[in-house]
């Protein structure tokens, strides 16, 4: 049996970067599905792990990152996905949630063997995180309505790549926990 975890990628965002105008509408569309995933993961007792950029400030910690994002111009996109007290937090250096982070160690200590990914940006951080999970033999589910993009065509291609090249389950958020029992147990991958 394998424990699943929900990984929320870069949703604590200030939206003050050059691609923000293209990203914000997509985040707004994905937000309800991300909120639903968070509620379902918490209801099932699954680990929820936030993996977030540090805005280039290596002294930052998760509380500071959240505070900065909540004072930004799009706090309405951050408040609904605010981490609760049970959430885990990994500050990431680059696109992948695994690159130069303690995530692999955390997953091992939690007994996690399956990731459900949501967040932003589909064609960047979500794609590279799915690839790094695949390299580590971790099955991945991507909730296609709970990921946001900058470029729709690249996002569509990224989702196809994850499904075809990485054997990811690409499903709607409503189906992301299919075959995942309360407490986080799911059948081993076939």
mmCIF file of N, CA and C in Angstrom, residues 105-182:
data_model
loop_
_atom_site.group_PDB
_atom_site.id
_atom_site.type_symbol
_atom_site.label_atom_id
_atom_site.label_comp_id
_atom_site.label_asym_id
_atom_site.label_seq_id
_atom_site.Cartn_x
_atom_site.Cartn_y
_atom_site.Cartn_z
ATOM 1 N N UNK A 105 13.423 13.504 1.171
ATOM 2 C CA UNK A 105 13.574 13.026 2.550
ATOM 3 C C UNK A 105 12.239 13.100 3.289
ATOM 4 N N UNK A 106 11.529 14.212 3.140
ATOM 5 C CA UNK A 106 10.231 14.380 3.792
ATOM 6 C C UNK A 106 9.256 13.300 3.340
ATOM 7 N N UNK A 107 9.194 13.059 2.025
ATOM 8 C CA UNK A 107 8.285 12.032 1.505
ATOM 9 C C UNK A 107 8.622 10.663 2.089
ATOM 10 N N UNK A 108 9.918 10.361 2.154
ATOM 11 C CA UNK A 108 10.340 9.087 2.734
ATOM 12 C C UNK A 108 9.951 8.969 4.195
ATOM 13 N N UNK A 109 10.128 10.040 4.956
ATOM 14 C CA UNK A 109 9.799 9.988 6.380
ATOM 15 C C UNK A 109 8.298 9.891 6.617
ATOM 16 N N UNK A 110 7.505 10.384 5.663
ATOM 17 C CA UNK A 110 6.049 10.292 5.773
ATOM 18 C C UNK A 110 5.501 9.010 5.153
ATOM 19 N N UNK A 111 6.354 8.249 4.490
ATOM 20 C CA UNK A 111 5.913 7.039 3.818
ATOM 21 C C UNK A 111 5.080 7.310 2.579
ATOM 22 N N UNK A 112 5.351 8.436 1.921
ATOM 23 C CA UNK A 112 4.589 8.824 0.731
ATOM 24 C C UNK A 112 5.200 8.181 -0.503
ATOM 25 N N UNK A 113 4.328 7.571 -1.314
ATOM 26 C CA UNK A 113 4.766 6.896 -2.531
ATOM 27 C C UNK A 113 3.936 7.290 -3.741
ATOM 28 N N UNK A 114 3.118 8.333 -3.617
ATOM 29 C CA UNK A 114 2.264 8.812 -4.716
ATOM 30 C C UNK A 114 1.997 10.289 -4.472
ATOM 31 N N UNK A 115 2.162 11.114 -5.522
ATOM 32 C CA UNK A 115 1.942 12.547 -5.400
ATOM 33 C C UNK A 115 0.752 12.986 -6.236
ATOM 34 N N UNK A 116 -0.045 13.859 -5.668
ATOM 35 C CA UNK A 116 -1.100 14.558 -6.390
ATOM 36 C C UNK A 116 -0.621 16.000 -6.503
ATOM 37 N N UNK A 117 -0.424 16.472 -7.738
ATOM 38 C CA UNK A 117 0.130 17.800 -7.968
ATOM 39 C C UNK A 117 -0.952 18.787 -8.384
ATOM 40 N N UNK A 118 -0.839 19.999 -7.851
ATOM 41 C CA UNK A 118 -1.674 21.117 -8.287
ATOM 42 C C UNK A 118 -0.852 22.387 -8.136
ATOM 43 N N UNK A 119 -1.327 23.478 -8.730
ATOM 44 C CA UNK A 119 -0.630 24.750 -8.573
ATOM 45 C C UNK A 119 -0.207 25.356 -9.886
ATOM 46 N N UNK A 120 0.952 25.991 -9.871
ATOM 47 C CA UNK A 120 1.405 26.744 -11.035
ATOM 48 C C UNK A 120 2.918 26.652 -11.199
ATOM 49 N N UNK A 121 3.391 26.718 -12.327
ATOM 50 C CA UNK A 121 2.850 26.905 -13.649
ATOM 51 C C UNK A 121 2.917 25.560 -14.356
ATOM 52 N N UNK A 122 1.833 25.164 -15.021
ATOM 53 C CA UNK A 122 1.723 23.844 -15.636
ATOM 54 C C UNK A 122 2.931 23.511 -16.500
ATOM 55 N N UNK A 123 3.289 24.435 -17.391
ATOM 56 C CA UNK A 123 4.343 24.169 -18.374
ATOM 57 C C UNK A 123 5.739 24.413 -17.814
ATOM 58 N N UNK A 124 5.834 24.737 -16.564
ATOM 59 C CA UNK A 124 7.138 24.935 -15.941
ATOM 60 C C UNK A 124 7.247 24.066 -14.689
ATOM 61 N N UNK A 125 6.925 24.622 -13.541
ATOM 62 C CA UNK A 125 7.167 23.944 -12.268
ATOM 63 C C UNK A 125 6.395 22.643 -12.103
ATOM 64 N N UNK A 126 5.157 22.595 -12.575
ATOM 65 C CA UNK A 126 4.390 21.348 -12.460
ATOM 66 C C UNK A 126 5.023 20.273 -13.344
ATOM 67 N N UNK A 127 5.351 20.629 -14.573
ATOM 68 C CA UNK A 127 5.979 19.680 -15.501
ATOM 69 C C UNK A 127 7.297 19.139 -14.946
ATOM 70 N N UNK A 128 8.181 20.024 -14.502
ATOM 71 C CA UNK A 128 9.491 19.588 -14.019
ATOM 72 C C UNK A 128 9.378 18.789 -12.728
ATOM 73 N N UNK A 129 8.402 19.119 -11.899
ATOM 74 C CA UNK A 129 8.180 18.356 -10.667
ATOM 75 C C UNK A 129 7.674 16.959 -10.983
ATOM 76 N N UNK A 130 6.766 16.864 -11.959
ATOM 77 C CA UNK A 130 6.267 15.547 -12.377
ATOM 78 C C UNK A 130 7.402 14.702 -12.941
ATOM 79 N N UNK A 131 8.270 15.327 -13.731
ATOM 80 C CA UNK A 131 9.410 14.597 -14.291
ATOM 81 C C UNK A 131 10.327 14.096 -13.183
ATOM 82 N N UNK A 132 10.649 14.954 -12.224
ATOM 83 C CA UNK A 132 11.531 14.531 -11.142
ATOM 84 C C UNK A 132 10.885 13.455 -10.271
ATOM 85 N N UNK A 133 9.575 13.495 -10.093
ATOM 86 C CA UNK A 133 8.887 12.419 -9.373
ATOM 87 C C UNK A 133 8.996 11.119 -10.165
ATOM 88 N N UNK A 134 8.780 11.205 -11.471
ATOM 89 C CA UNK A 134 8.865 10.026 -12.343
ATOM 90 C C UNK A 134 10.262 9.397 -12.277
ATOM 91 N N UNK A 135 11.285 10.217 -12.305
ATOM 92 C CA UNK A 135 12.661 9.732 -12.213
ATOM 93 C C UNK A 135 12.881 8.980 -10.906
ATOM 94 N N UNK A 136 12.167 9.400 -9.858
ATOM 95 C CA UNK A 136 12.284 8.774 -8.540
ATOM 96 C C UNK A 136 11.299 7.616 -8.357
ATOM 97 N N UNK A 137 10.626 7.216 -9.430
ATOM 98 C CA UNK A 137 9.658 6.116 -9.403
ATOM 99 C C UNK A 137 8.473 6.403 -8.492
ATOM 100 N N UNK A 138 8.084 7.668 -8.414
ATOM 101 C CA UNK A 138 6.907 8.061 -7.652
ATOM 102 C C UNK A 138 5.756 8.294 -8.627
ATOM 103 N N UNK A 139 4.688 7.524 -8.532
ATOM 104 C CA UNK A 139 3.539 7.785 -9.388
ATOM 105 C C UNK A 139 2.951 9.168 -9.091
ATOM 106 N N UNK A 140 2.444 9.802 -10.142
ATOM 107 C CA UNK A 140 1.937 11.167 -10.038
ATOM 108 C C UNK A 140 0.535 11.233 -10.620
ATOM 109 N N UNK A 141 -0.300 12.000 -9.942
ATOM 110 C CA UNK A 141 -1.601 12.405 -10.467
ATOM 111 C C UNK A 141 -1.557 13.915 -10.591
ATOM 112 N N UNK A 142 -1.975 14.435 -11.734
ATOM 113 C CA UNK A 142 -2.052 15.881 -11.941
ATOM 114 C C UNK A 142 -3.517 16.236 -12.156
ATOM 115 N N UNK A 143 -4.008 17.139 -11.332
ATOM 116 C CA UNK A 143 -5.390 17.617 -11.473
ATOM 117 C C UNK A 143 -5.395 18.743 -12.509
ATOM 118 N N UNK A 144 -5.808 18.434 -13.718
ATOM 119 C CA UNK A 144 -5.686 19.373 -14.836
ATOM 120 C C UNK A 144 -6.466 20.664 -14.654
ATOM 121 N N UNK A 145 -7.548 20.635 -13.875
ATOM 122 C CA UNK A 145 -8.310 21.857 -13.627
ATOM 123 C C UNK A 145 -7.804 22.608 -12.398
ATOM 124 N N UNK A 146 -6.764 22.081 -11.758
ATOM 125 C CA UNK A 146 -6.180 22.706 -10.569
ATOM 126 C C UNK A 146 -4.737 23.124 -10.814
ATOM 127 N N UNK A 147 -4.388 23.288 -12.088
ATOM 128 C CA UNK A 147 -3.075 23.815 -12.451
ATOM 129 C C UNK A 147 -3.284 25.023 -13.357
ATOM 130 N N UNK A 148 -2.438 26.012 -13.182
ATOM 131 C CA UNK A 148 -2.552 27.266 -13.936
ATOM 132 C C UNK A 148 -1.379 27.393 -14.892
ATOM 133 N N UNK A 149 -1.621 28.127 -15.961
ATOM 134 C CA UNK A 149 -0.605 28.256 -17.009
ATOM 135 C C UNK A 149 -0.388 29.716 -17.398
ATOM 136 N N UNK A 150 0.729 29.930 -18.074
ATOM 137 C CA UNK A 150 1.007 31.216 -18.717
ATOM 138 C C UNK A 150 0.650 31.099 -20.195
ATOM 139 N N UNK A 151 1.066 30.002 -20.813
ATOM 140 C CA UNK A 151 0.822 29.757 -22.239
ATOM 141 C C UNK A 151 -0.038 28.506 -22.382
ATOM 142 N N UNK A 152 -1.271 28.659 -22.818
ATOM 143 C CA UNK A 152 -2.215 27.535 -22.928
ATOM 144 C C UNK A 152 -1.659 26.403 -23.794
ATOM 145 N N UNK A 153 -1.066 26.724 -24.940
ATOM 146 C CA UNK A 153 -0.571 25.677 -25.834
ATOM 147 C C UNK A 153 0.555 24.874 -25.185
ATOM 148 N N UNK A 154 1.443 25.550 -24.479
ATOM 149 C CA UNK A 154 2.527 24.840 -23.792
ATOM 150 C C UNK A 154 1.990 24.014 -22.630
ATOM 151 N N UNK A 155 0.990 24.532 -21.943
ATOM 152 C CA UNK A 155 0.381 23.789 -20.836
ATOM 153 C C UNK A 155 -0.282 22.518 -21.339
ATOM 154 N N UNK A 156 -1.004 22.626 -22.449
ATOM 155 C CA UNK A 156 -1.634 21.440 -23.035
ATOM 156 C C UNK A 156 -0.581 20.404 -23.421
ATOM 157 N N UNK A 157 0.502 20.859 -24.021
ATOM 158 C CA UNK A 157 1.587 19.949 -24.394
ATOM 159 C C UNK A 157 2.231 19.346 -23.146
ATOM 160 N N UNK A 158 2.410 20.143 -22.099
ATOM 161 C CA UNK A 158 3.009 19.641 -20.863
ATOM 162 C C UNK A 158 2.142 18.554 -20.232
ATOM 163 N N UNK A 159 0.838 18.764 -20.215
ATOM 164 C CA UNK A 159 -0.063 17.754 -19.668
ATOM 165 C C UNK A 159 0.016 16.462 -20.482
ATOM 166 N N UNK A 160 0.074 16.590 -21.799
ATOM 167 C CA UNK A 160 0.222 15.409 -22.660
ATOM 168 C C UNK A 160 1.548 14.703 -22.387
ATOM 169 N N UNK A 161 2.618 15.468 -22.220
ATOM 170 C CA UNK A 161 3.930 14.877 -21.931
ATOM 171 C C UNK A 161 3.908 14.134 -20.596
ATOM 172 N N UNK A 162 3.302 14.748 -19.583
ATOM 173 C CA UNK A 162 3.239 14.091 -18.278
ATOM 174 C C UNK A 162 2.489 12.772 -18.371
ATOM 175 N N UNK A 163 1.392 12.784 -19.105
ATOM 176 C CA UNK A 163 0.579 11.580 -19.240
ATOM 177 C C UNK A 163 1.272 10.523 -20.094
ATOM 178 N N UNK A 164 1.827 10.927 -21.216
ATOM 179 C CA UNK A 164 2.414 9.984 -22.168
ATOM 180 C C UNK A 164 3.818 9.541 -21.777
ATOM 181 N N UNK A 165 4.670 10.481 -21.437
ATOM 182 C CA UNK A 165 6.083 10.168 -21.187
ATOM 183 C C UNK A 165 6.396 9.809 -19.748
ATOM 184 N N UNK A 166 5.526 10.224 -18.825
ATOM 185 C CA UNK A 166 5.822 10.019 -17.411
ATOM 186 C C UNK A 166 4.786 9.151 -16.717
ATOM 187 N N UNK A 167 3.846 8.630 -17.482
ATOM 188 C CA UNK A 167 2.776 7.776 -16.959
ATOM 189 C C UNK A 167 1.968 8.436 -15.852
ATOM 190 N N UNK A 168 1.871 9.751 -15.881
ATOM 191 C CA UNK A 168 1.070 10.462 -14.886
ATOM 192 C C UNK A 168 -0.408 10.259 -15.180
ATOM 193 N N UNK A 169 -1.195 10.183 -14.133
ATOM 194 C CA UNK A 169 -2.650 10.228 -14.272
ATOM 195 C C UNK A 169 -3.012 11.700 -14.370
ATOM 196 N N UNK A 170 -3.576 12.115 -15.471
ATOM 197 C CA UNK A 170 -4.019 13.501 -15.641
ATOM 198 C C UNK A 170 -5.536 13.459 -15.639
ATOM 199 N N UNK A 171 -6.122 13.995 -14.563
ATOM 200 C CA UNK A 171 -7.563 13.873 -14.326
ATOM 201 C C UNK A 171 -8.122 15.199 -13.810
ATOM 202 N N UNK A 172 -9.421 15.284 -13.726
ATOM 203 C CA UNK A 172 -10.051 16.422 -13.065
ATOM 204 C C UNK A 172 -9.834 16.303 -11.559
ATOM 205 N N UNK A 173 -9.832 17.427 -10.874
ATOM 206 C CA UNK A 173 -9.629 17.423 -9.424
ATOM 207 C C UNK A 173 -10.632 16.515 -8.721
ATOM 208 N N UNK A 174 -11.850 16.474 -9.216
ATOM 209 C CA UNK A 174 -12.882 15.634 -8.608
ATOM 210 C C UNK A 174 -12.506 14.153 -8.632
ATOM 211 N N UNK A 175 -11.625 13.759 -9.548
ATOM 212 C CA UNK A 175 -11.204 12.359 -9.666
ATOM 213 C C UNK A 175 -9.796 12.104 -9.135
ATOM 214 N N UNK A 176 -9.153 13.122 -8.602
ATOM 215 C CA UNK A 176 -7.753 12.988 -8.189
ATOM 216 C C UNK A 176 -7.561 11.997 -7.049
ATOM 217 N N UNK A 177 -8.573 11.846 -6.214
ATOM 218 C CA UNK A 177 -8.444 10.946 -5.066
ATOM 219 C C UNK A 177 -9.086 9.588 -5.318
ATOM 220 N N UNK A 178 -9.444 9.331 -6.575
ATOM 221 C CA UNK A 178 -9.983 8.026 -6.935
ATOM 222 C C UNK A 178 -8.953 6.968 -6.559
ATOM 223 N N UNK A 179 -9.384 5.938 -5.897
ATOM 224 C CA UNK A 179 -8.518 4.846 -5.438
ATOM 225 C C UNK A 179 -7.587 5.256 -4.301
ATOM 226 N N UNK A 180 -7.829 6.414 -3.697
ATOM 227 C CA UNK A 180 -7.055 6.835 -2.528
ATOM 228 C C UNK A 180 -7.995 6.788 -1.340
ATOM 229 N N UNK A 181 -7.712 5.914 -0.402
ATOM 230 C CA UNK A 181 -8.572 5.716 0.761
ATOM 231 C C UNK A 181 -8.299 6.773 1.822
ATOM 232 N N UNK A 182 -9.249 6.993 2.757
ATOM 233 C CA UNK A 182 -8.975 7.881 3.888
ATOM 234 C C UNK A 182 -7.721 7.421 4.618
#
